[in-house]
XYZ file of C-alpha atoms in Angstrom:
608
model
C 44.002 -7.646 28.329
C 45.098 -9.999 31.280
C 47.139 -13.070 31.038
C 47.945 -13.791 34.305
C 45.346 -16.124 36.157
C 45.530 -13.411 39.337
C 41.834 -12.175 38.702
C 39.801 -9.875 40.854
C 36.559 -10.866 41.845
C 33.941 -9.566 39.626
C 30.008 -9.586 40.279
C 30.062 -11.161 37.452
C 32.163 -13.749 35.844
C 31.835 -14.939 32.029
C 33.156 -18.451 30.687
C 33.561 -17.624 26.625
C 34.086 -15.387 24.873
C 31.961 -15.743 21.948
C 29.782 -13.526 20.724
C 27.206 -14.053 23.346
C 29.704 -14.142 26.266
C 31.256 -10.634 24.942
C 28.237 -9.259 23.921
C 27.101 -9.738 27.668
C 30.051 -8.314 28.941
C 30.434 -4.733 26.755
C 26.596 -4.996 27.572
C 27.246 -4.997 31.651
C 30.028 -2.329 30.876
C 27.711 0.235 29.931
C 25.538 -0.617 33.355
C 28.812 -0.101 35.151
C 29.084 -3.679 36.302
C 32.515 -5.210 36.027
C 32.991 -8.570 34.600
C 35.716 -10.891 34.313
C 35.673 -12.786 31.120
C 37.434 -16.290 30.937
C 38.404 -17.871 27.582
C 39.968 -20.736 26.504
C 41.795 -19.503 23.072
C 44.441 -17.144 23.109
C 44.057 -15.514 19.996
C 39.896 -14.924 18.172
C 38.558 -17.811 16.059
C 39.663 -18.173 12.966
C 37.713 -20.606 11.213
C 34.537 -18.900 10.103
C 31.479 -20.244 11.627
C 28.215 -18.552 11.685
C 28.293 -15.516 8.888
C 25.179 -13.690 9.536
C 24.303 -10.663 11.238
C 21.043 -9.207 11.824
C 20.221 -5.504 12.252
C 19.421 -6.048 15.286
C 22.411 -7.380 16.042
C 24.218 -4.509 15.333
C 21.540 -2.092 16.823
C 23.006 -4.415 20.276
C 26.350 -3.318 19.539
C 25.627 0.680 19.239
C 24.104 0.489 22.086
C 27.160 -1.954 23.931
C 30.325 -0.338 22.111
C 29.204 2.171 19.204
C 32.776 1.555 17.355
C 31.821 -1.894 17.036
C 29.021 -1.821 15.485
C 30.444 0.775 12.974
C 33.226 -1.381 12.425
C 31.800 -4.465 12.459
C 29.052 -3.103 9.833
C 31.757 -1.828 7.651
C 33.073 -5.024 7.600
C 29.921 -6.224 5.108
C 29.871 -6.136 1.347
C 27.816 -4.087 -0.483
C 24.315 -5.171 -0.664
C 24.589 -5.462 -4.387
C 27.028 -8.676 -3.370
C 24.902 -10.432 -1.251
C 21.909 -11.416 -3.101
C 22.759 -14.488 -4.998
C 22.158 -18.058 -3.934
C 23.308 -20.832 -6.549
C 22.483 -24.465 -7.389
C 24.974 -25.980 -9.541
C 26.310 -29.429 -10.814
C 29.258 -28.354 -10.375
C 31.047 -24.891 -9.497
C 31.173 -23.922 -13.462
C 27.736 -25.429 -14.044
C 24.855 -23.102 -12.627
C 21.489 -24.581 -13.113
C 19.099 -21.701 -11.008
C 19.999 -18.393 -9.314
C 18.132 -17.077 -6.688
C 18.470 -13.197 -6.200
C 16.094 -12.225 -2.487
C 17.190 -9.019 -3.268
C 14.983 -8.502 -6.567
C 12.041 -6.895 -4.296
C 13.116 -3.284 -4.605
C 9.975 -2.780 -2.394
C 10.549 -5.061 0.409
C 14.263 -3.761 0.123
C 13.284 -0.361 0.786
C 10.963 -1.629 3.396
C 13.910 -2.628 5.362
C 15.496 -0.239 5.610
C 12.817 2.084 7.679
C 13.042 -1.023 10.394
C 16.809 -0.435 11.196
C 19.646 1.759 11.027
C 21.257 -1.414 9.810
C 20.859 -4.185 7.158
C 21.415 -7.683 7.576
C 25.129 -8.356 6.710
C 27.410 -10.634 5.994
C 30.618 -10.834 7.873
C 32.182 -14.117 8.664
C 32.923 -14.987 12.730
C 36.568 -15.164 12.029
C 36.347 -11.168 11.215
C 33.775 -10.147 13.875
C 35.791 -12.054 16.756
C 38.833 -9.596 16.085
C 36.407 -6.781 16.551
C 34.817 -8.323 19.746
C 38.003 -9.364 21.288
C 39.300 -5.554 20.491
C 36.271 -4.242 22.637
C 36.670 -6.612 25.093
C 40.455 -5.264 25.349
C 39.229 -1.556 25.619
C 36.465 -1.553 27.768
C 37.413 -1.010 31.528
C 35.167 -2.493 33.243
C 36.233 -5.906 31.778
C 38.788 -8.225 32.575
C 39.492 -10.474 29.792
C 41.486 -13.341 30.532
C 42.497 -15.773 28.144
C 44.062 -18.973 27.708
C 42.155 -20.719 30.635
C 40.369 -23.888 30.840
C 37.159 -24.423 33.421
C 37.205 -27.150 35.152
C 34.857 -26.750 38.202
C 32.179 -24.645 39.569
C 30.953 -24.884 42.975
C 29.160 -22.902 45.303
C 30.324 -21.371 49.006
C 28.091 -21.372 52.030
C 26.956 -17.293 51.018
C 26.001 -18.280 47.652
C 29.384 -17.134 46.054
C 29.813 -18.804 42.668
C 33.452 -20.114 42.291
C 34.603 -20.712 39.209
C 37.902 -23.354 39.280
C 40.600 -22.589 36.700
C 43.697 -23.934 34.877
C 46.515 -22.944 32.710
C 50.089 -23.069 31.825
C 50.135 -21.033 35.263
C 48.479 -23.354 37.390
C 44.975 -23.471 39.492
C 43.392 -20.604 40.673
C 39.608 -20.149 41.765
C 36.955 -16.664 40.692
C 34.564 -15.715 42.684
C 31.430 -13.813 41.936
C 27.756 -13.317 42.433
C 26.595 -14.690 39.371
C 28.396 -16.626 36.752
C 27.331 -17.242 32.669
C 27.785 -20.260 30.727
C 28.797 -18.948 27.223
C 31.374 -21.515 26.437
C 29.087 -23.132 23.593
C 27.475 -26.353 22.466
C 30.341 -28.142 24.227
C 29.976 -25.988 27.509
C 31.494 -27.492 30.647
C 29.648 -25.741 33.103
C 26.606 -26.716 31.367
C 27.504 -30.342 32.167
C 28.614 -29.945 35.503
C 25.530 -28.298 36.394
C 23.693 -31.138 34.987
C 21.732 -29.097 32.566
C 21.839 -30.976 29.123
C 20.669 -30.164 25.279
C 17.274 -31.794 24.021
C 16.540 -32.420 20.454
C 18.416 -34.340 17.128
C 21.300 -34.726 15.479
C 20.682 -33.872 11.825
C 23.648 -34.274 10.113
C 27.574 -34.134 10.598
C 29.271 -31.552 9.005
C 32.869 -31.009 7.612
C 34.428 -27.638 6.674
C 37.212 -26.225 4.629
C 38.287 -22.288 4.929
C 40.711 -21.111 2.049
C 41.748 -18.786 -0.659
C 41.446 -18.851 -4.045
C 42.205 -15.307 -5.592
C 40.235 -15.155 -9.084
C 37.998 -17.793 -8.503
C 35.324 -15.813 -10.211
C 36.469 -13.441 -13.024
C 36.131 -9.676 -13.028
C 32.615 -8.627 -13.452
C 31.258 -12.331 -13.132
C 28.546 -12.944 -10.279
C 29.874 -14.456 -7.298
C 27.290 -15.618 -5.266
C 27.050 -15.814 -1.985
C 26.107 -19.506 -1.378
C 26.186 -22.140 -3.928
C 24.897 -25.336 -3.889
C 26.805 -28.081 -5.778
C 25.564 -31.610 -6.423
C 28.474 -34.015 -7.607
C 28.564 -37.605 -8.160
C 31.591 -37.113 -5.844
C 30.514 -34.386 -3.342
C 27.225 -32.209 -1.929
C 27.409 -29.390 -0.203
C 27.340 -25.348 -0.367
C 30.400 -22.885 -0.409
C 30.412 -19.750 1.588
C 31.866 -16.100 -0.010
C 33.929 -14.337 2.276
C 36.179 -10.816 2.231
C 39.458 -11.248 0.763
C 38.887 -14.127 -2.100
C 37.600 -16.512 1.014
C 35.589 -19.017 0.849
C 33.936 -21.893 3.104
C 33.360 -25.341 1.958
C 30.802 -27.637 3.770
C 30.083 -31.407 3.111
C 28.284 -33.937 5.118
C 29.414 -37.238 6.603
C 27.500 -40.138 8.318
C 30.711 -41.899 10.327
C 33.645 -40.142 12.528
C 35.971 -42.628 10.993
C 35.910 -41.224 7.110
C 38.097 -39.571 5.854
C 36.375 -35.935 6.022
C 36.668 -36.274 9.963
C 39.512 -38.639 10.775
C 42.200 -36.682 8.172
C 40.525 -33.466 7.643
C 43.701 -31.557 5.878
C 44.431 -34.350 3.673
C 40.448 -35.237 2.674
C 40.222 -31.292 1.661
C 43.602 -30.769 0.298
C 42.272 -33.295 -2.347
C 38.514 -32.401 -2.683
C 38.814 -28.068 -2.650
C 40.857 -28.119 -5.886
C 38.975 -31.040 -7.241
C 35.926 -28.746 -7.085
C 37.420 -25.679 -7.668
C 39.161 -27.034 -10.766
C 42.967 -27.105 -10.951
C 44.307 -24.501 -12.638
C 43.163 -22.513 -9.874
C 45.757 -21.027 -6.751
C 44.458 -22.453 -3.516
C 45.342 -21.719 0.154
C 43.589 -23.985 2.470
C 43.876 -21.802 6.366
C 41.609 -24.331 8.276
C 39.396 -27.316 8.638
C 37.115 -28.598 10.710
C 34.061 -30.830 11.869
C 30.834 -30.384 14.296
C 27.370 -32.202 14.629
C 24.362 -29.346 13.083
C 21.636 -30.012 15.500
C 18.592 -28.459 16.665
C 18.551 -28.660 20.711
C 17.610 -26.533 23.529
C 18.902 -27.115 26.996
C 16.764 -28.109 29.844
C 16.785 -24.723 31.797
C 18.756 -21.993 30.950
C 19.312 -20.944 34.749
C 20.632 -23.271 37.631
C 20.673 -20.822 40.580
C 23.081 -18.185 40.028
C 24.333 -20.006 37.279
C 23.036 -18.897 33.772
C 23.584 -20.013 30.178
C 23.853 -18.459 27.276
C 23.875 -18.659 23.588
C 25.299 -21.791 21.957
C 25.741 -23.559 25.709
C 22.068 -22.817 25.974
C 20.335 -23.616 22.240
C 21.704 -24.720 18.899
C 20.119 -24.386 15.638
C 21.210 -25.504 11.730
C 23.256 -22.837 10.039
C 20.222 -23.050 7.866
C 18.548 -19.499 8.597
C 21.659 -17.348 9.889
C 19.785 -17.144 13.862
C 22.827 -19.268 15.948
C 24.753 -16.058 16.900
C 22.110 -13.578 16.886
C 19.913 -14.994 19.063
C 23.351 -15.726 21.688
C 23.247 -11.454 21.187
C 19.648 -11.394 22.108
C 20.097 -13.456 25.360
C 23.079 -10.954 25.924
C 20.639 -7.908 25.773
C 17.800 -9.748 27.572
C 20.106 -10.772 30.566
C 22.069 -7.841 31.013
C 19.257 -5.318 32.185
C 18.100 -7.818 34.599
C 21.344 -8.670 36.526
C 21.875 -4.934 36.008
C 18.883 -4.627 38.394
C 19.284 -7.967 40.480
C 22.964 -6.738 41.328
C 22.320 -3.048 41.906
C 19.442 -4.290 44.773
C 16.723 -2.593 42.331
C 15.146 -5.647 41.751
C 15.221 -9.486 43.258
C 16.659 -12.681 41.811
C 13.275 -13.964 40.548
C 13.529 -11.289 37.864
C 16.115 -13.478 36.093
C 13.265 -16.728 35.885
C 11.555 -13.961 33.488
C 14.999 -14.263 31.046
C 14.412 -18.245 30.492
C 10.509 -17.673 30.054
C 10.994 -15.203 27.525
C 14.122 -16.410 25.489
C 12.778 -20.091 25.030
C 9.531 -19.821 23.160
C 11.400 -17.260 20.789
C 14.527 -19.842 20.277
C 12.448 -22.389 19.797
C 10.915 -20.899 16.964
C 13.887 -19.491 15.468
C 15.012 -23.343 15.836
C 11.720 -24.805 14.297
C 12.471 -22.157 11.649
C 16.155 -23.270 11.167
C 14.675 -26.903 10.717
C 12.360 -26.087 8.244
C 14.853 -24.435 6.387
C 17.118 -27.416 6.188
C 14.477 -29.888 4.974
C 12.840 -27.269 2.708
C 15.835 -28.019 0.562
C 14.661 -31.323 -0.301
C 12.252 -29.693 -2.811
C 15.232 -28.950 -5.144
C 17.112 -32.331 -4.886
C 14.492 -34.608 -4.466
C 14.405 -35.408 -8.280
C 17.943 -37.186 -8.073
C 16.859 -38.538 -4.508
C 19.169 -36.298 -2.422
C 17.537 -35.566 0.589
C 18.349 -34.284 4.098
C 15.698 -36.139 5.268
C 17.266 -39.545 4.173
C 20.753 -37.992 5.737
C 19.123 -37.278 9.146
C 17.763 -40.621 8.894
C 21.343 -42.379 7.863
C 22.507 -40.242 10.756
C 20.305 -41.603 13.231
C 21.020 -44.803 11.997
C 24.971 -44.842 12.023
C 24.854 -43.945 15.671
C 22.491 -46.035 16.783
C 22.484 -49.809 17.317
C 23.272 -52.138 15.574
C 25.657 -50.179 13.462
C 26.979 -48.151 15.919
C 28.689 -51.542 17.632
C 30.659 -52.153 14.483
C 34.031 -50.887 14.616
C 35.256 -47.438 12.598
C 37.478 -49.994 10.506
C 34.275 -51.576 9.174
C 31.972 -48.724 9.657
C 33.603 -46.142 8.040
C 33.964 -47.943 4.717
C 30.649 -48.788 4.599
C 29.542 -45.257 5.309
C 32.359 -43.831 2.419
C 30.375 -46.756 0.191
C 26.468 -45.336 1.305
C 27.527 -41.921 0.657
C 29.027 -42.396 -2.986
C 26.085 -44.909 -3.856
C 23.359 -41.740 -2.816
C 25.329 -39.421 -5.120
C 25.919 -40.964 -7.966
C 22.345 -40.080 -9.125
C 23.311 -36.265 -8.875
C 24.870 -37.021 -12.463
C 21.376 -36.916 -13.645
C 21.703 -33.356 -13.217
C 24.824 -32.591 -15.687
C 21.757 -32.727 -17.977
C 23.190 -34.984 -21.098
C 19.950 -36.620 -21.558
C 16.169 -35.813 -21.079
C 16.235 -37.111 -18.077
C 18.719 -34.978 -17.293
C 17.437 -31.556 -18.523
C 13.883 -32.795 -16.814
C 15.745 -33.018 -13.254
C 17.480 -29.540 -14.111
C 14.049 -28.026 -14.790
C 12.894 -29.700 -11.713
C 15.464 -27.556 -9.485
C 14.756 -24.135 -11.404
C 11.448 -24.474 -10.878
C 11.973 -25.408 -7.000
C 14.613 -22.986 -6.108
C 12.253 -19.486 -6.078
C 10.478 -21.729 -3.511
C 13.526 -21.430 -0.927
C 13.181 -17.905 -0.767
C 11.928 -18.236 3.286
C 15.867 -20.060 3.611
C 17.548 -16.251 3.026
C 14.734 -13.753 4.173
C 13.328 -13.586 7.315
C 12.610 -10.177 8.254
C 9.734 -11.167 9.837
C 11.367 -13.274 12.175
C 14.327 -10.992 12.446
C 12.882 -7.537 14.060
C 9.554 -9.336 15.040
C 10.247 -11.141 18.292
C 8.404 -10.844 20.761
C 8.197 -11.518 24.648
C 5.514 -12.591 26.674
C 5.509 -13.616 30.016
C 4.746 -11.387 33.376
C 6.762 -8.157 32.702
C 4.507 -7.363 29.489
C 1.281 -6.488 29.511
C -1.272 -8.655 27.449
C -5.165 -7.758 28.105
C -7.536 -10.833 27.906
C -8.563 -11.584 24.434
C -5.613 -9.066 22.762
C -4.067 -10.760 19.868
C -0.729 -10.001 18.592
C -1.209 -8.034 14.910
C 2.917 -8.540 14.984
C 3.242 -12.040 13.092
C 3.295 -11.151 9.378
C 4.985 -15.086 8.768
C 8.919 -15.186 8.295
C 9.091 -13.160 5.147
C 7.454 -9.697 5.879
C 7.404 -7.383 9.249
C 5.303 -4.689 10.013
C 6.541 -2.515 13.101
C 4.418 -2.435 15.794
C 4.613 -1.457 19.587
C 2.285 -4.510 20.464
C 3.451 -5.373 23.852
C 6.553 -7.427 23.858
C 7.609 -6.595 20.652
C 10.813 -4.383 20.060
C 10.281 -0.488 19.616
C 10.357 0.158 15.719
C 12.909 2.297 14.509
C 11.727 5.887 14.306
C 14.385 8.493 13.774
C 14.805 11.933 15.987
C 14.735 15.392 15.136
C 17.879 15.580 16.664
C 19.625 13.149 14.319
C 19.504 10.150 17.077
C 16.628 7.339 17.131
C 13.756 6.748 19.680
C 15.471 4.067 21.349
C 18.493 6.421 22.698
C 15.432 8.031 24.384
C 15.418 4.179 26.487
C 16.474 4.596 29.963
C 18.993 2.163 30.422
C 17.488 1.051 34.533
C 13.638 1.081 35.149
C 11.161 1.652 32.357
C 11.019 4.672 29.932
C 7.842 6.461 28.948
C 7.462 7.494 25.264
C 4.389 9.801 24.674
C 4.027 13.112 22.334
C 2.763 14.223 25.046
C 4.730 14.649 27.674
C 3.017 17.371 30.009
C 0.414 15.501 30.844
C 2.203 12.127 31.336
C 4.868 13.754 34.028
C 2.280 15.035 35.971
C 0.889 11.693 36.270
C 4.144 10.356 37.180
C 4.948 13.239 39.490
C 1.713 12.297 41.131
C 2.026 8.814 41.432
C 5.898 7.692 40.705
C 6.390 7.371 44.576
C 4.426 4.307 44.711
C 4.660 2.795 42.017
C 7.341 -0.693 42.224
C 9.794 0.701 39.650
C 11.008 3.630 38.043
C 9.398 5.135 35.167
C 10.852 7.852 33.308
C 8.833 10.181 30.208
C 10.516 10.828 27.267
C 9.062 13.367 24.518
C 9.279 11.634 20.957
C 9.896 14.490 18.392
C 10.206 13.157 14.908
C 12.700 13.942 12.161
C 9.752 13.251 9.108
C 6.135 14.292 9.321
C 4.861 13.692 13.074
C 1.476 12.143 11.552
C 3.639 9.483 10.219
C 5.598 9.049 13.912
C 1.870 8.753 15.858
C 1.180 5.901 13.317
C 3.696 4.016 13.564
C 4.126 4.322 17.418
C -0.248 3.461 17.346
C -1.099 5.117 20.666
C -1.905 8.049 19.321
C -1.253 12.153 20.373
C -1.867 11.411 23.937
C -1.151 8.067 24.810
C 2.304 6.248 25.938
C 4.617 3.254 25.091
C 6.339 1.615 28.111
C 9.638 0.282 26.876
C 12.101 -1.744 29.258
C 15.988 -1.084 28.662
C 16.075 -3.710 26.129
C 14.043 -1.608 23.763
C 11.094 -4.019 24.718
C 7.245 -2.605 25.197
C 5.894 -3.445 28.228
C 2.284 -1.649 27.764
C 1.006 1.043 25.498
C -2.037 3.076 25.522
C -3.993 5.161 23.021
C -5.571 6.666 25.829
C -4.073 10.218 28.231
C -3.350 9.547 31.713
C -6.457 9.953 33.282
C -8.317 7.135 31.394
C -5.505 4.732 31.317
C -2.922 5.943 34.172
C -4.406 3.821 36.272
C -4.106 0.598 34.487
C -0.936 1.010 34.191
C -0.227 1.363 38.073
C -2.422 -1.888 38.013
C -0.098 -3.377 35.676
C 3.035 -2.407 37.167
C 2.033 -3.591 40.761
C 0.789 -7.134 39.735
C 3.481 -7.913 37.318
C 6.380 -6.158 38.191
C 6.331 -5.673 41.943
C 6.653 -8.880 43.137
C 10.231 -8.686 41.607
C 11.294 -4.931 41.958
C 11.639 -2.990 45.105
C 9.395 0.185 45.867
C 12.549 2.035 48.182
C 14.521 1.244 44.745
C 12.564 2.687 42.748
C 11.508 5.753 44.759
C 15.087 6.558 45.002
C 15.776 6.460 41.222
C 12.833 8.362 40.547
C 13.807 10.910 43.230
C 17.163 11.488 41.411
């Protein structure tokens, strides 16, 4: 670690250190570019944020820093603990359990996709173990406690990055520079690049500890929904008898936002009940939205993560898809920077990254509102809180002073949840609005599983081939995934005889060749790897399990190939041996890929 501001110049230069902005840098690391990463904080995050984290994720991270993603997976309960989702009247008044773990086929389903599991592992834990691999790698320089204030660019295209701190002003240069200091990001907004889309809801947080909250051998769930005449929201289970509490508000003057500490220190052991011990570490406030910014790439300037999309917590995709940018981007500047490849390479990260945020975002939306269909009976809605929202900070209301506004918003807010009392079920109304929400709740299963979504992204654009009429077979909804090597999508999982996986066969520069048949596909590439725009390497695929199982799943058969880029992305595939289909993919690899790679490059990698 570096304190001082005297910084080296790096090719590259990362504002934020987030999970994106690290995940970028361990990621450039193992290409042997150096980095200099600039953050603001001085020590990790300690308020827990996003707590999900996909396999592939973590499949990122072996291939970044292979002690984090050990660590960082360790880090997760047991899979028996993470199941249950609650919806409650109150903390010690469960009306429905929901338990996505109950499929013991779709459970053992996942785990042929990924080394991994989804886990659970709050941001406050995995930014200790980010920041600690940021601190060992050597090829980064991780500089904290500095604020951004300018970026400009020199006559040679040099990106200068302008910096403060208790030290003074000091400028970075470099050849490129990332945006990965989040939704607030200031080089975002001095590039003029903005976020597009609503403001659903404001949100107010609580982090603390209550030891023997739940007694031993009780369930404590993971998320659970309460509905009080005096409060909505969901609480969080963390390691260590943690827990995050979450509550809306329409108005920056209530209390929830204006006196944070003092609103929770009253409403966490009002919830909790009294007689319980409770440590309250941090609070907080921030604006759930679902926006995308305008371009993710403003000349050598590129953005990242939260500074470049934001989604509701509602489907667990915020920080892995900042990871996914991370693994998308780093191959390409890899190339740009080594002179294998031009700068037009990096338009191909923007065209393939938005359609797939987008949909984890449309995803994320529908998650939120698909709540409605449990609290709709006592007529609490996020739907009628988006629209409050809007309203609140829009004309006329949003002239009116906080001394008048807030008030009335405190007032709008208690008058909606009163009705939640219905749901203490004293009458038949009651117990009809409580049958109401069991019945609803196995309907929000799509909320917690998405397997579909999670391993089956998929690129399009120029680097991946797509014949006229071919239709992806990948999409299988949100819910299920079946592994494919459909072009674009990521190479399934397929374990080695050697103990390794297929994708440690992947060639971190150029493109890698998979084929059980390897004989036949170097000769082609002996023949022909001279003049073709980029690299291509072949890699024998030998199978731990029963090979007829492998040439399934890999669906090109004993003599054809899969084309996979270093981000474990196919490119092309073919059921068919070299000399029936060797030639479309020269074809392919000219049209799409030489206009932005360079044939000495590649002849020279290939030579070696």
């Amino acid at each position: 670690m570096e304190d001082a501001l005297t910084v080296p110049g790096p090719p590259v230069t990362i504002v934020g250190a987030g999970a994106a902005g690290s995940t970028l840098a361990l990621l450039l690391a193992r290409h042997g570019i150096a980095t200099t990463v600039l953050e603001r904080r001085r020590q990790p995050l300690t308020h827990p944020a996003a707590h999900v984290v996909n396999a592939t994720s973590l499949e990122i991270w072996e291939k970044a820093d292979p002690l984090l993603a050990s660590t960082v997976a360790a880090l997760s309960p047991p899979l028996s603990e993470l199941g249950t989702i609650r919806w409650a009247s109150d903390l010690h008044d469960p009306i429905a359990d929901l338990n996505f773990l109950d499929d013991a086929d779709e459970v053992a389903a996942v785990r042929t996709y990924s080394p991994y599991l989804r886990s659970h592992v709050g941001q406050h834990q995995l930014m200790r173990e980010l920041w600690a691999a940021l601190d060992r790698a050597p090829l980064v320089t991780f500089v904290r406690g500095v604020e951004v204030e300018d970026l400009s660019v020199l006559p040679d295209g040099t990106q200068r990055v302008g910096l403060t701190s208790e030290l003074g002003h000091e400028d970075v240069d470099s050849a490129f520079v990332v945006a990965a200091d989040g939704a607030n990001s200031r080089l975002r907004d001095v590039a003029r690049l903005r976020l597009e889309g609503p403001v659903l809801a404001r949100m107010g947080s609580a982090f603390f500890r209550a030891p023997g909250l739940y007694p031993a051998g009780a369930t404590r769930p993971l998320l659970t929904w309460i509905y009080r005449p005096d409060f909505a929201g969901v609480m969080i289970a963390h390691a260590d008898d943690c827990y995050v509490l979450m509550t809306v508000y329409l108005h920056p003057g209530q209390e929830v936002a204006q006196s944070s500490r003092t609103y929770w220190e009253r409403m966490v052991p009002t919830i909790l009940g009294r007689d319980h011990d409770v440590e309250i570490r941090s609070t907080g406030t921030w604006e759930m939205t679902s926006q995308v910014a305008t371009s993710f790439r403003r000349g050598r300037l590129l953005l990242v993560g939260d500074a470049a999309h934001r989604f509701p917590h509602t489907g667990g995709f915020g920080l892995n898809s900042g990871v996914q940018d991370a693994d998308n981007l780093a191959w390409k500047l890899d190339a740009v920077l080594s002179g294998e490849a031009s700068t037009s390479l990096l338009d191909t990260y923007e065209q393939e990254r938005r359609p797939v945020v987008e949909r984890f975002a449309e995803y994320s939306v529908a998650n939120h509102l698909r709540l409605d269909e449990v609290t709709k009976v006592v007529g609490v809605t996020n739907r009628s809180l988006r629209q409050a929202t809007r309203a609140v900070s829009s004309p006329p209301l949003s002239w009116l002073p906080a001394r008048v506004m807030a008030p009335l918003a405190e007032r709008a807010t208690r008058l909606q949840l009163g009705r939640t009392a219905a749901l203490r079920g004293t009458t038949a109304a009651g117990e009809r609005a409580r049958q109401h929400v069991v019945d609803a709740v196995p309907g929000q299963i799509e909320h917690f599983v998405a397997t579909g979504l999670e391993f089956g992204y998929a690129y399009g654009g120029r680097l991946v081939d797509r014949e006229p009429g071919e239709q992806p077979v990948v999409d299988e909804g949100v819910l299920r995934h079946r592994p494919t090597t459909w072009p674009g999508c990521r190479l399934p999982y397929l374990p080695l005889d050697d103990g390794r996986s297929v994708h440690t066969l992947v060639e971190d520069r150029g493109l890698t060749l998979l084929t059980f048949d390897p004989d036949a596909w170097e000769s082609w590439v002996e023949a022909v790897g001279e003049r073709l725009p980029v690299p291509v390497v072949v890699r024998e695929v030998r199978p731990a399990g029963p090979r007829p199982d492998a040439v399934r799943l890999l669906e090109v058969g004993e003599r054809g190939a899969v084309v996979v880029r270093p981000d474990g992305h196919v490119v092309w595939r073919s059921g068919q041996p070299p000399l029936q289909s060797g030639v479309r993919l020269a074809l392919f690899l000219h049209r799409s890929w030489g206009p932005v790679w360079s044939g000495s490059a590649a002849r020279a990698t290939a030579a070696r």
